XYZ file of N, CA and C in Angstrom:
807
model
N 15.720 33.060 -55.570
C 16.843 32.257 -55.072
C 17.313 31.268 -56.133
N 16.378 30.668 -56.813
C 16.215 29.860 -57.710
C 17.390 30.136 -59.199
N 16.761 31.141 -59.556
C 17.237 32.380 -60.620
C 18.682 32.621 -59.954
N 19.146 33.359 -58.718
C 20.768 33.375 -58.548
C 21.369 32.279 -58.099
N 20.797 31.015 -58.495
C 21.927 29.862 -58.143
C 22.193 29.659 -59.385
N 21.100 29.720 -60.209
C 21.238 29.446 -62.073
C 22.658 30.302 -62.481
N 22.424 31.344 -61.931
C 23.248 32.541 -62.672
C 24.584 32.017 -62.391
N 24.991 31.781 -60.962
C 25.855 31.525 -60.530
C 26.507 30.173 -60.946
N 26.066 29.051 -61.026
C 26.568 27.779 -61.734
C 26.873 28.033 -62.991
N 25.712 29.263 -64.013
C 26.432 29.335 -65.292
C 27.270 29.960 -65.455
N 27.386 31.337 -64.435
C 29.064 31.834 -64.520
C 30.142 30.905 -64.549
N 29.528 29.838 -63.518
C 31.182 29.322 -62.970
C 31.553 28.307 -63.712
N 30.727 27.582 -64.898
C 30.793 26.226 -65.880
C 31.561 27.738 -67.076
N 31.092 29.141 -67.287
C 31.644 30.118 -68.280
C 32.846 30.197 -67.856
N 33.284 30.459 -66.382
C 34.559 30.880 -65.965
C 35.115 29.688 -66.546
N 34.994 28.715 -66.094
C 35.994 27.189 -66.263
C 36.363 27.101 -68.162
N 35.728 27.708 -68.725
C 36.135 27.347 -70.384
C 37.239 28.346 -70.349
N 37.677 28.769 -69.717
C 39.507 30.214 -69.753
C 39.919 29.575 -68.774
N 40.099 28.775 -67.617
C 40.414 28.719 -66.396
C 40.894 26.644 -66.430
N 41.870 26.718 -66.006
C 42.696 25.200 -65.395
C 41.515 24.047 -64.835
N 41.163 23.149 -65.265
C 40.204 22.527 -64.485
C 40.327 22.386 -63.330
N 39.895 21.357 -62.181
C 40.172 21.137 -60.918
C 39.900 19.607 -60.869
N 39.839 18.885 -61.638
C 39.560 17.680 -61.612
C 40.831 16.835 -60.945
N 40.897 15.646 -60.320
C 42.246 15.035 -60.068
C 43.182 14.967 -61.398
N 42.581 14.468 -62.219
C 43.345 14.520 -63.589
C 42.687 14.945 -65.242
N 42.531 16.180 -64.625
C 42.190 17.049 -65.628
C 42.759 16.892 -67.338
N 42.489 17.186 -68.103
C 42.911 17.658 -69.138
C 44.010 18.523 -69.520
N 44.504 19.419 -70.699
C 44.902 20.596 -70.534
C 43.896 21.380 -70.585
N 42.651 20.819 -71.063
C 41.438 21.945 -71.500
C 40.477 21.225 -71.539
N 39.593 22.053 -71.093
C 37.620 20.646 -71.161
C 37.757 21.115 -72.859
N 37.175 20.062 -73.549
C 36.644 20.253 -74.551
C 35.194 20.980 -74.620
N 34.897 21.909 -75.325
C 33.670 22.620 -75.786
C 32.522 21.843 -75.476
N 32.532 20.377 -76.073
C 31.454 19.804 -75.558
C 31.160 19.405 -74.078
N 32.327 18.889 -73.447
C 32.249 18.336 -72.549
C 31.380 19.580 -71.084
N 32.520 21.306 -71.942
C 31.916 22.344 -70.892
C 30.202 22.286 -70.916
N 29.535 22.321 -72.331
C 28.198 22.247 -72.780
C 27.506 21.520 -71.645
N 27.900 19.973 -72.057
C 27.376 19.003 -71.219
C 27.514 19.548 -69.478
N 28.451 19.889 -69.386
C 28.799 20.337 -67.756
C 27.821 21.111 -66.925
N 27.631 22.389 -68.170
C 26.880 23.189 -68.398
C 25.288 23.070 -67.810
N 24.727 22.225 -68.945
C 23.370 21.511 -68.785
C 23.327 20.778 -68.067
N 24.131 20.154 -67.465
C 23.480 19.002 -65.745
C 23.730 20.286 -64.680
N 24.574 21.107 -64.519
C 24.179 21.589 -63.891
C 22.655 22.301 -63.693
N 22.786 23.099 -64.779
C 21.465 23.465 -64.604
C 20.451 22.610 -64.413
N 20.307 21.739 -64.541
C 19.399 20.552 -64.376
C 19.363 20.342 -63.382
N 20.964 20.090 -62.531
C 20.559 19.955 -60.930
C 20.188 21.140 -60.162
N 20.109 22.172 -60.897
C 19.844 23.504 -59.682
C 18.139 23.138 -59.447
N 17.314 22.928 -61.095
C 16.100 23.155 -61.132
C 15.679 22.012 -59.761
N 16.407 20.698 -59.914
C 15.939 19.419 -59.068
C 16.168 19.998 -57.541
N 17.210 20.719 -57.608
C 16.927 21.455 -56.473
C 16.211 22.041 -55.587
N 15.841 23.152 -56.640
C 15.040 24.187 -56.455
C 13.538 22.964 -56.067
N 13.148 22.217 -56.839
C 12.179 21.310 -56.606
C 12.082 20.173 -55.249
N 13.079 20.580 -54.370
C 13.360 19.388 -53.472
C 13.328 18.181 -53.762
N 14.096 17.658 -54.975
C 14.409 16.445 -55.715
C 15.811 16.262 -55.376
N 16.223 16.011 -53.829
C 17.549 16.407 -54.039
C 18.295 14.904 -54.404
N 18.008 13.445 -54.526
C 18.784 12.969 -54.656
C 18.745 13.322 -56.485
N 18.186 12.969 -56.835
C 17.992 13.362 -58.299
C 19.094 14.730 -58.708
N 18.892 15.763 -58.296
C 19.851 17.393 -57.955
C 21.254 16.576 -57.624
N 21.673 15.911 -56.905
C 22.910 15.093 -56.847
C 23.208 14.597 -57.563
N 22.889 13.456 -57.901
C 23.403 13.428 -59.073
C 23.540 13.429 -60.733
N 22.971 14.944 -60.769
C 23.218 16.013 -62.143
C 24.516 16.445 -61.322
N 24.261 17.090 -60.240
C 25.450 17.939 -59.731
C 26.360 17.184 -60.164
N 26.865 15.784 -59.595
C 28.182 14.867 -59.683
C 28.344 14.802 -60.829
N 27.339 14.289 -62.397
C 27.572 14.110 -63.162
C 27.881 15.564 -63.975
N 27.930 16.620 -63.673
C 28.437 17.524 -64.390
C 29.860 17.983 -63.753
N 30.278 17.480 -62.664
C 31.361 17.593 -62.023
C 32.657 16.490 -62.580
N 31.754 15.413 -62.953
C 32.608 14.582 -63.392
C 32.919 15.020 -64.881
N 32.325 15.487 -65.582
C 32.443 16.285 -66.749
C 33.388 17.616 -66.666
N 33.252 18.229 -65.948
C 33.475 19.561 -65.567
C 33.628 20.128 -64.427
N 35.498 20.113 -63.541
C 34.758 20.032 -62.069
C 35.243 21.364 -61.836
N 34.456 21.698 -60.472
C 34.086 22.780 -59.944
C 33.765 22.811 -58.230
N 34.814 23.516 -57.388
C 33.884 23.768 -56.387
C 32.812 24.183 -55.934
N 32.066 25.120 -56.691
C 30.504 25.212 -56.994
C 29.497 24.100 -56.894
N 29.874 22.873 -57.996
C 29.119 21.795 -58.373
C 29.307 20.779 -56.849
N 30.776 21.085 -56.163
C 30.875 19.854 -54.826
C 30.108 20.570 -54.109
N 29.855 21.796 -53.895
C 28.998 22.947 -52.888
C 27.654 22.381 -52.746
N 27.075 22.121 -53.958
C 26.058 21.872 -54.044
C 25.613 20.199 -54.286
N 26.739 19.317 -54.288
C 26.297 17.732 -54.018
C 26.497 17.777 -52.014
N 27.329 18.829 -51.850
C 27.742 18.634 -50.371
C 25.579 18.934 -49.454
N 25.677 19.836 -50.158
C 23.530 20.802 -50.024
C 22.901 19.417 -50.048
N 23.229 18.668 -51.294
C 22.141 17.991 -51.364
C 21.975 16.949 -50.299
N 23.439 16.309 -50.274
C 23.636 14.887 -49.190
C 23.210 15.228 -47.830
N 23.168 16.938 -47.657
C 22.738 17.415 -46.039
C 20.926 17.403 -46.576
N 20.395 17.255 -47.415
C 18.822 17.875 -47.648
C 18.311 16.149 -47.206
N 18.883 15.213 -47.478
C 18.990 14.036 -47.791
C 19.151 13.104 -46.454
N 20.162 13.884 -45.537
C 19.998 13.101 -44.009
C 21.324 12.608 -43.867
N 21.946 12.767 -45.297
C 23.443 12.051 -45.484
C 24.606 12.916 -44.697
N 24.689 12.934 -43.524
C 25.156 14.336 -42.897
C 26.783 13.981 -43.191
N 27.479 12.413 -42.813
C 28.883 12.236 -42.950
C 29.168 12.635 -44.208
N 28.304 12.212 -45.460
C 28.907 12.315 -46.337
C 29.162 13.790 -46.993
N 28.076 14.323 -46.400
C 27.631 15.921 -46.630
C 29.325 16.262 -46.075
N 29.500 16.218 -44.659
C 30.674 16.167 -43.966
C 31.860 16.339 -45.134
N 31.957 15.156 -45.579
C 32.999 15.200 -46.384
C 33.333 15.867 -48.035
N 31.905 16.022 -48.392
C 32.220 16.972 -49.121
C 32.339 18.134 -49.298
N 31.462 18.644 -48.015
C 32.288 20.316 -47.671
C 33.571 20.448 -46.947
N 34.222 19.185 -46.723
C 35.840 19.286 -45.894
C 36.423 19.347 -47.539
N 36.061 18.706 -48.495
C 36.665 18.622 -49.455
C 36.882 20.079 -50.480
N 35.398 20.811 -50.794
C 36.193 22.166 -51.211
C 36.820 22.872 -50.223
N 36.710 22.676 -48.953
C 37.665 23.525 -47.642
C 38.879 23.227 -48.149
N 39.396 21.784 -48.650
C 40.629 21.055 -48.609
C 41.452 21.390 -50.169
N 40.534 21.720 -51.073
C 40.956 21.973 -52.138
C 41.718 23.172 -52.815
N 43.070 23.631 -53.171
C 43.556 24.725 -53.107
C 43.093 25.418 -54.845
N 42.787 26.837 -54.739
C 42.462 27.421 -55.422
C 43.523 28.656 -56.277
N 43.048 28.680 -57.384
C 44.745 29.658 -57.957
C 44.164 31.058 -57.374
N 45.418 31.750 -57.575
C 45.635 33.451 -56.828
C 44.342 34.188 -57.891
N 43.899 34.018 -58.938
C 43.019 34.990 -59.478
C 41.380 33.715 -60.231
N 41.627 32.834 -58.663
C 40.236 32.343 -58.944
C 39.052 32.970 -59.061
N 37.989 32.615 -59.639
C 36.884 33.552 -59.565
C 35.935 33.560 -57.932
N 35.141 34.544 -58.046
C 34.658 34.739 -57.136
C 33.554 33.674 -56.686
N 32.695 33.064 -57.466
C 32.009 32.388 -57.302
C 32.834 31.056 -56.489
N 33.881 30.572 -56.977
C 34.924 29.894 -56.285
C 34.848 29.980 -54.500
N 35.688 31.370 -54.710
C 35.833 31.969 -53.242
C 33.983 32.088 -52.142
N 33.382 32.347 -52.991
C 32.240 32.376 -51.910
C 31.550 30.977 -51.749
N 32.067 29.925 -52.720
C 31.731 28.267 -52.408
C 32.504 28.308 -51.441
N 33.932 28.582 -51.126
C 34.395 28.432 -49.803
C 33.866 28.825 -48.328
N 33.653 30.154 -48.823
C 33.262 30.811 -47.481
C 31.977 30.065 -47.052
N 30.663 29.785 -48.120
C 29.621 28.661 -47.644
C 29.582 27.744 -47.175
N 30.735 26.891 -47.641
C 30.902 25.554 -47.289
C 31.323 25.413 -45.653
N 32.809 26.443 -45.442
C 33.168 27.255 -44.034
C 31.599 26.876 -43.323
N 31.183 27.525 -43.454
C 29.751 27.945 -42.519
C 29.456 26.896 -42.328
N 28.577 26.310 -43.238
C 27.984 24.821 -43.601
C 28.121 23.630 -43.022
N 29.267 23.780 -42.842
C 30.192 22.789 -42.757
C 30.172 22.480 -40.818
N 30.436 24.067 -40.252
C 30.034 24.144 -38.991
C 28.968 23.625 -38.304
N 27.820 24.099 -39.301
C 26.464 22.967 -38.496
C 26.221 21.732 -38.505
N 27.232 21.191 -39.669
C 26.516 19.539 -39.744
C 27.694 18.978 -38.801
N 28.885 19.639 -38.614
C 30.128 19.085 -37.782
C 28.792 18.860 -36.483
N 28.071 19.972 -35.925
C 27.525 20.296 -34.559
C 26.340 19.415 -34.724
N 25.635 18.509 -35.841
C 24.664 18.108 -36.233
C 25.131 16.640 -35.523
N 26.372 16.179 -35.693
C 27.241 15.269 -35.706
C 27.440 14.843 -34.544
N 27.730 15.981 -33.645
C 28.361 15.702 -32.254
C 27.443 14.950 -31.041
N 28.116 14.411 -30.791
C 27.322 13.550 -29.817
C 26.782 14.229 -28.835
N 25.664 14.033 -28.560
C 24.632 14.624 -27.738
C 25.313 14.486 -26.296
N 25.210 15.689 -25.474
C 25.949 15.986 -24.338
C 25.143 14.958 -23.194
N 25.762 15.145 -22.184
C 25.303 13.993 -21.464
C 24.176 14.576 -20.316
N 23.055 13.401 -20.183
C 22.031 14.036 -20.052
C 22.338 14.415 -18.287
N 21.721 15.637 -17.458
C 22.325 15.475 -16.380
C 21.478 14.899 -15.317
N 21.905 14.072 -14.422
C 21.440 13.135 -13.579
C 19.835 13.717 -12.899
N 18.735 12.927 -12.759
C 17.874 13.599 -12.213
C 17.856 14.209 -10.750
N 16.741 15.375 -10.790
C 17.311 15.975 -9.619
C 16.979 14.365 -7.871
N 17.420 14.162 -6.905
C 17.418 13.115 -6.091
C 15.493 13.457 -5.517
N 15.418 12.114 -5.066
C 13.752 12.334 -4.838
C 14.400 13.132 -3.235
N 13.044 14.307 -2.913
C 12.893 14.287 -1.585
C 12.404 13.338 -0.290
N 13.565 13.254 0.332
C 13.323 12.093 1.368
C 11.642 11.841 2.106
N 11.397 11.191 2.192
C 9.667 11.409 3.126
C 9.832 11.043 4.178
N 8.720 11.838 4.538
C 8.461 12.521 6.011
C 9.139 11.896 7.251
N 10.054 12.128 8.182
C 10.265 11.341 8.894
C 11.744 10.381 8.710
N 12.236 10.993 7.423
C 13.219 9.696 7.361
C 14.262 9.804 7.728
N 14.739 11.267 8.048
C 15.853 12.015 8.899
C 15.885 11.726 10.010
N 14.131 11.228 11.110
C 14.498 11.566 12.044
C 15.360 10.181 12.667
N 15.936 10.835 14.060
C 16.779 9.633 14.524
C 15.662 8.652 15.153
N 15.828 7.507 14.937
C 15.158 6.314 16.181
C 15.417 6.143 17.218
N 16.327 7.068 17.958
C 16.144 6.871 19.210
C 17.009 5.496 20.073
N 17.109 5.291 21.356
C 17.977 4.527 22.103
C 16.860 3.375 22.439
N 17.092 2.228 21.996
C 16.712 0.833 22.606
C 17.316 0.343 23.580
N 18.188 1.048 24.358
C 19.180 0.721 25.973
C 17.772 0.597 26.869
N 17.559 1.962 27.256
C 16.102 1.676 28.118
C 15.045 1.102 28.237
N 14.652 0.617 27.020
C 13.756 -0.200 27.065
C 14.435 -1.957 26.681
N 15.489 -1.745 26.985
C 16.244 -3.348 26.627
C 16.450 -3.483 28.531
N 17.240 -2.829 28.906
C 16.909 -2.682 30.387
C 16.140 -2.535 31.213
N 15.072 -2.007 31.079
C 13.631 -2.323 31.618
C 12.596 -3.625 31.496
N 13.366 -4.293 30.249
C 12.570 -5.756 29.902
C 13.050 -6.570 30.515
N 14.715 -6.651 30.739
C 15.512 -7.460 31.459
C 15.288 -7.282 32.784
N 14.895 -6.224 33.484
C 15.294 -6.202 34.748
C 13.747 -6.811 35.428
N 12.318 -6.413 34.454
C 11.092 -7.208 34.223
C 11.532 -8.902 34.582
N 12.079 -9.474 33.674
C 12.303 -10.557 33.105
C 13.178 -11.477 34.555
N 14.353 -10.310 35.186
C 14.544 -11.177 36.469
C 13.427 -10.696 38.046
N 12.995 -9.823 37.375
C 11.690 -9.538 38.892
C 10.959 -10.602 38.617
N 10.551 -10.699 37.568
C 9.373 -12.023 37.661
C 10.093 -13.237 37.698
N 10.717 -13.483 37.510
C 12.144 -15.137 37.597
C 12.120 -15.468 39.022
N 12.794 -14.164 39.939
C 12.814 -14.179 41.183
C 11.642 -14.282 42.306
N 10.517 -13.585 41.446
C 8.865 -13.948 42.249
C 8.510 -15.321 42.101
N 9.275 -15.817 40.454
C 8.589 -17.590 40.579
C 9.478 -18.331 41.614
N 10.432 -17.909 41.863
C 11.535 -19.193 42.655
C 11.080 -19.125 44.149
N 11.087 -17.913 44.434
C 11.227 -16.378 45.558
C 9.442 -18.024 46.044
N 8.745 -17.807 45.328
C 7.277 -18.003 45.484
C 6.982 -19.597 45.715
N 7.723 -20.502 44.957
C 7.749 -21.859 45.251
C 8.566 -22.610 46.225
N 9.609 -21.373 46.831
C 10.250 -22.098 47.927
C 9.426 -21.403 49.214
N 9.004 -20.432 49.032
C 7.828 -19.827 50.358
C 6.362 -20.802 50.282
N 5.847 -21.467 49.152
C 5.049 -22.461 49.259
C 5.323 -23.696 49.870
N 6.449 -24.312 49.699
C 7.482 -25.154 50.000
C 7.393 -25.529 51.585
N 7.923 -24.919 51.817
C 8.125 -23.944 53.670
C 6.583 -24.338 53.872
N 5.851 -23.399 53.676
C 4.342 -23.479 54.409
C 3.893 -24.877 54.618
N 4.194 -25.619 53.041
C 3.022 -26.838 53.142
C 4.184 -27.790 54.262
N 5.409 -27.219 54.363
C 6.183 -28.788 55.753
C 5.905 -28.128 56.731
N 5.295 -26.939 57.047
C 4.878 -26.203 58.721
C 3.353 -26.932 58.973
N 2.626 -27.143 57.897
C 0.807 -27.367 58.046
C 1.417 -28.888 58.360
N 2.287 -29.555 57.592
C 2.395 -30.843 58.050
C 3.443 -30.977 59.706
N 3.798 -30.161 60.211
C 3.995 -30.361 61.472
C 3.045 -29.613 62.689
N 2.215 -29.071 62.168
C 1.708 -28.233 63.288
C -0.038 -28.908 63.583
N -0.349 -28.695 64.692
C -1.652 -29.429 64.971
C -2.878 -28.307 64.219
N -3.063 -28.155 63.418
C -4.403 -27.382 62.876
C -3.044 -26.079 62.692
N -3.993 -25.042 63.549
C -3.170 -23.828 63.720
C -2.161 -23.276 64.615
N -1.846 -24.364 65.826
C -1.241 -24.723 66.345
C 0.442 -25.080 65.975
N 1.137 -24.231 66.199
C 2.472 -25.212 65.692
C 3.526 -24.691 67.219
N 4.318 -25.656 67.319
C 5.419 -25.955 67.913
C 6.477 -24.275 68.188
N 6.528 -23.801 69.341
C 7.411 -22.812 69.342
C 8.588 -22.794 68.218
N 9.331 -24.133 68.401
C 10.385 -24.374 67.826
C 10.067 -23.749 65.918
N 8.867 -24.063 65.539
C 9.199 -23.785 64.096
C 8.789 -22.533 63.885
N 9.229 -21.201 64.792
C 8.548 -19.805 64.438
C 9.778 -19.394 63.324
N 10.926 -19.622 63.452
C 11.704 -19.366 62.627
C 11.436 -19.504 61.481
N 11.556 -21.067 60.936
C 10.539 -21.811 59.594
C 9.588 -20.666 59.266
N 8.471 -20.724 60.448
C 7.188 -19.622 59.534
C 7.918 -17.969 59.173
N 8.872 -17.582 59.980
C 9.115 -16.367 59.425
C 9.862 -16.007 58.259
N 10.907 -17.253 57.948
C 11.500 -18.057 56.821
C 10.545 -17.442 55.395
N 9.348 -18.694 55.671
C 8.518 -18.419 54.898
C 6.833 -17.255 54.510
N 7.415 -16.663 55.276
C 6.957 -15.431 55.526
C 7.530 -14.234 54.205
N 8.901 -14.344 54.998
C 9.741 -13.389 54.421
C 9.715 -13.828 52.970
N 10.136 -14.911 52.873
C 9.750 -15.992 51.185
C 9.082 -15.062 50.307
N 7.697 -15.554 50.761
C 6.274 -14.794 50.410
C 6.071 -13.374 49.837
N 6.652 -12.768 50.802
C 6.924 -10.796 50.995
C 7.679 -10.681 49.564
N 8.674 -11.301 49.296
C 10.069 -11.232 48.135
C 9.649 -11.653 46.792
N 9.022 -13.083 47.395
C 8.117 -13.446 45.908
C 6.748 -11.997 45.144
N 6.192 -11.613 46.038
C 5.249 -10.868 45.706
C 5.809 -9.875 45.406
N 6.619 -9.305 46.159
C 7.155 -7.890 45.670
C 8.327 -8.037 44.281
N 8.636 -9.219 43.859
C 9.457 -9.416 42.448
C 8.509 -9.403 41.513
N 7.638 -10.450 41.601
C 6.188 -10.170 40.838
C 5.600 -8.684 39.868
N 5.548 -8.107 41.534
C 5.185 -6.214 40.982
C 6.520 -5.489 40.188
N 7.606 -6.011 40.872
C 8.768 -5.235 40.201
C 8.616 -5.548 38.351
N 8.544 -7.118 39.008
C 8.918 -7.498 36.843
C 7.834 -6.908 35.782
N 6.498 -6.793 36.786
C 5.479 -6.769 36.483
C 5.725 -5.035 35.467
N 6.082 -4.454 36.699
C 6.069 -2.652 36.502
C 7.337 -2.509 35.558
N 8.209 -3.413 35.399
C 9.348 -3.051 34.452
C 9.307 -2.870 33.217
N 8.139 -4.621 32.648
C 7.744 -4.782 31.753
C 7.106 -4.043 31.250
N 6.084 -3.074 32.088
C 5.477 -1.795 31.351
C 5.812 -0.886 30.660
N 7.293 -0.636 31.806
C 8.368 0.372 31.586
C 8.983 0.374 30.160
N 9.205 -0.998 30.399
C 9.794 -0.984 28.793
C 9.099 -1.208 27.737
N 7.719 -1.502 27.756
C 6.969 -1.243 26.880
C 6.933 0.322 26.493
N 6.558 1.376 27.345
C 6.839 2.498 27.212
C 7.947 3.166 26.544
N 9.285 2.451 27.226
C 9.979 3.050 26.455
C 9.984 2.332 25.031
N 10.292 1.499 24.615
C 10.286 0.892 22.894
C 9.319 2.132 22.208
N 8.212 2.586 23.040
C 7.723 3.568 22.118
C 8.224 4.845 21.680
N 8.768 4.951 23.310
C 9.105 6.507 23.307
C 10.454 6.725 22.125
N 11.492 5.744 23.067
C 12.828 5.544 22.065
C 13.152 6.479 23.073
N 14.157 7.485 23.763
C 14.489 8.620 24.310
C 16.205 8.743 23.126
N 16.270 9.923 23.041
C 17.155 10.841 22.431
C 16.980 10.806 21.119
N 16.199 10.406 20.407
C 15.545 10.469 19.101
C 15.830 11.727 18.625
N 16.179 12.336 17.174
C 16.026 13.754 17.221
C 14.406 14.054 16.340
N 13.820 15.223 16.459
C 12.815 15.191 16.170
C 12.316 15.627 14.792
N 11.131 15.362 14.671
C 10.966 15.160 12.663
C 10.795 16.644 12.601
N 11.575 17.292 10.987
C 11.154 18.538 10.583
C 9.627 18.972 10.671
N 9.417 20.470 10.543
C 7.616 20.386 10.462
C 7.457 20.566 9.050
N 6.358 20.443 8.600
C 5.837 20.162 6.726
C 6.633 21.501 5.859
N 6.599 22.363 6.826
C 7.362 23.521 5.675
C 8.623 23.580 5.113
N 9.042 22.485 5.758
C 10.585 22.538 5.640
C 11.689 23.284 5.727
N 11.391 23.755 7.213
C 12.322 24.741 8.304
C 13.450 23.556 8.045
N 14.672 25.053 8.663
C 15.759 24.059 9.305
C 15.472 23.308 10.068
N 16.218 22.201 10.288
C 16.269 21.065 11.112
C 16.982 22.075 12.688
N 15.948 22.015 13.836
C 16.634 22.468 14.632
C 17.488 21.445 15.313
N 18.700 22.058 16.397
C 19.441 21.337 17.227
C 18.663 20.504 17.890
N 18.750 19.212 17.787
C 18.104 18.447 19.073
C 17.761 18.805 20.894
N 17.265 19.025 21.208
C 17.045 19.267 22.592
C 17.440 17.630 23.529
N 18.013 18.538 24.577
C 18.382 16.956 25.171
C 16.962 16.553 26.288
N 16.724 14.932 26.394
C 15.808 14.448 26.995
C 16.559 13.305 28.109
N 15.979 13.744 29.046
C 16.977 13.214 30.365
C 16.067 12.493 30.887
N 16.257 10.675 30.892
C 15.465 10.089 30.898
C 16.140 9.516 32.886
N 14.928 8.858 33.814
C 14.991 8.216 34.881
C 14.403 7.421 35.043
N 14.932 6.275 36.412
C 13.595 5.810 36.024
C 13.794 4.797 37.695
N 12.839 4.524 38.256
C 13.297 3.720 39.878
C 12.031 2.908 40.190
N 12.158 1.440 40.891
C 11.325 0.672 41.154
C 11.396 0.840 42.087
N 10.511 0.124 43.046
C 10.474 -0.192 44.441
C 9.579 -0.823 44.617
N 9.407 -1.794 46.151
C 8.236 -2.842 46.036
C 7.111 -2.126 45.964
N 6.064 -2.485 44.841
C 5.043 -2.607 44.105
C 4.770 -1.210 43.845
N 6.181 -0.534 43.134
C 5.833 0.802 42.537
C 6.645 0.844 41.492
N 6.994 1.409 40.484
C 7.735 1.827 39.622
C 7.971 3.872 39.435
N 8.711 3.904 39.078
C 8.939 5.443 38.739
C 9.848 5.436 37.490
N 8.786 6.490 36.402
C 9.408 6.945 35.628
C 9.560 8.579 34.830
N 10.762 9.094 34.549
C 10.252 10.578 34.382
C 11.469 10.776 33.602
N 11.055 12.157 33.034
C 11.390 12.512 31.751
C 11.740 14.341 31.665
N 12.624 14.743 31.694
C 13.439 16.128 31.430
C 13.156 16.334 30.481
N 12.712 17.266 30.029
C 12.945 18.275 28.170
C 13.717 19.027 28.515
């Protein structure tokens, strides 16, 4: 490889002693010495080359270019500035023999610095390009449970409340039926009381009956709605671990009825 780059730089420093320079402001003719000199840095930079000495190989290359120029010699400062890391500048000196026009019976060595540089020129453009954009990571899978619905807090907000006035109504319901009793013990002789106050005792009778049975109501509500806060009703339900479709929710038909000192509650699938 070594041996046909030699060959090739000394053709093309031979071609240039018959041939128009290419310099910006050439001569009419390199002088003999100057081709010599041209000559010998090149070769000098092929060997630094060949040695992976490339800043050194650069500039022999330049300095025999500046002596003697050649698209050959930019071919190979363009090699070196890419061996080097110098990719813009590399850049620009293979846009530059791309850019440089050549006569109708240039030599060949000429023409195939073009076609290299062409190539060359393609990878460090792609060397260049800004790195595509990275694509977003894939989203975490949700955990377990996080689909499913929570369900209705109505029923168990209504079961606490309706708790909340059963027992309200057992305390009032309960201190005015105490009320009653203790002004009957204070009118009646022992166990003895007055025809007249049977009303009064049934008064507070009935009192009594209302207080106790609000008691059980608030009592059994409060359960109720403890129950439900757990249950939640219309919730939809969690996938299973394999990760089936999500089936249609099934509907859950919730009821629910008190009565003195019972509660009822039930549940449809």
């Amino acid at each position: 490889m070594l041996a046909k780059c030699l060959r090739r730089c000394a053709f093309v420093v031979t071609v240039l002693a018959t041939a128009p320079a290419f310099s910006a402001e050439p001569p009419d003719r390199a002088t003999e010495s100057a081709q010599e000199l041209a000559r010998a840095k090149a070769h000098e930079g092929l060997k630094l080359y060949g040695a992976d000495r490339w800043q050194e190989a650069f500039e022999a290359f330049q300095e025999a270019d500046r002596l003697y120029h050649a698209p050959t010699l930019v071919l190979y400062m363009a090699r070196c500035q890419r061996k080097l890391g110098k990719l813009t500048d590399a850049r620009a000196l293979y846009e530059q023999v791309l850019a440089e026009p050549l006569p109708d019976d240039a030599p060949p060595a000429f023409l195939d610095a073009r076609r290299d540089a062409e190539v060359e020129l393609d990878a460090v453009r792609a060397a260049l390009a800004p790195p595509a954009a990275a694509a977003p990571p894939p989203a975490a899978p949700a955990p377990a449970g996080a689909d499913r619905g929570g369900g209705s807090l109505l029923p168990a907000g209504l079961a606490f409340g309706l708790g909340a006035v059963g027992l309200g109504v057992g305390a009032v319901t309960g201190i005015l039926s105490l009320s009653r009793v203790s002004d009957l013990k204070a009118q009646c002789d022992g166990r003895r009381c007055p025809a007249a106050l049977q009303g009064e005792a049934d008064a507070a009778t009935t009192l009594g009956h209302v207080s106790t049975a609000s008691f059980l109501v608030g009592a059994a509500s409060a359960a109720a709605g403890v129950v439900l806060l757990v249950l939640r009703p219309g919730g939809d339900p969690a996938p299973d671990a394999a990760g089936a479709a999500r089936r249609a929710p099934r509907g859950v038909a919730w009821s629910a009825g008190v009565g003195i000192g019972r509660i009822e509650l039930q549940a449809t699938f």
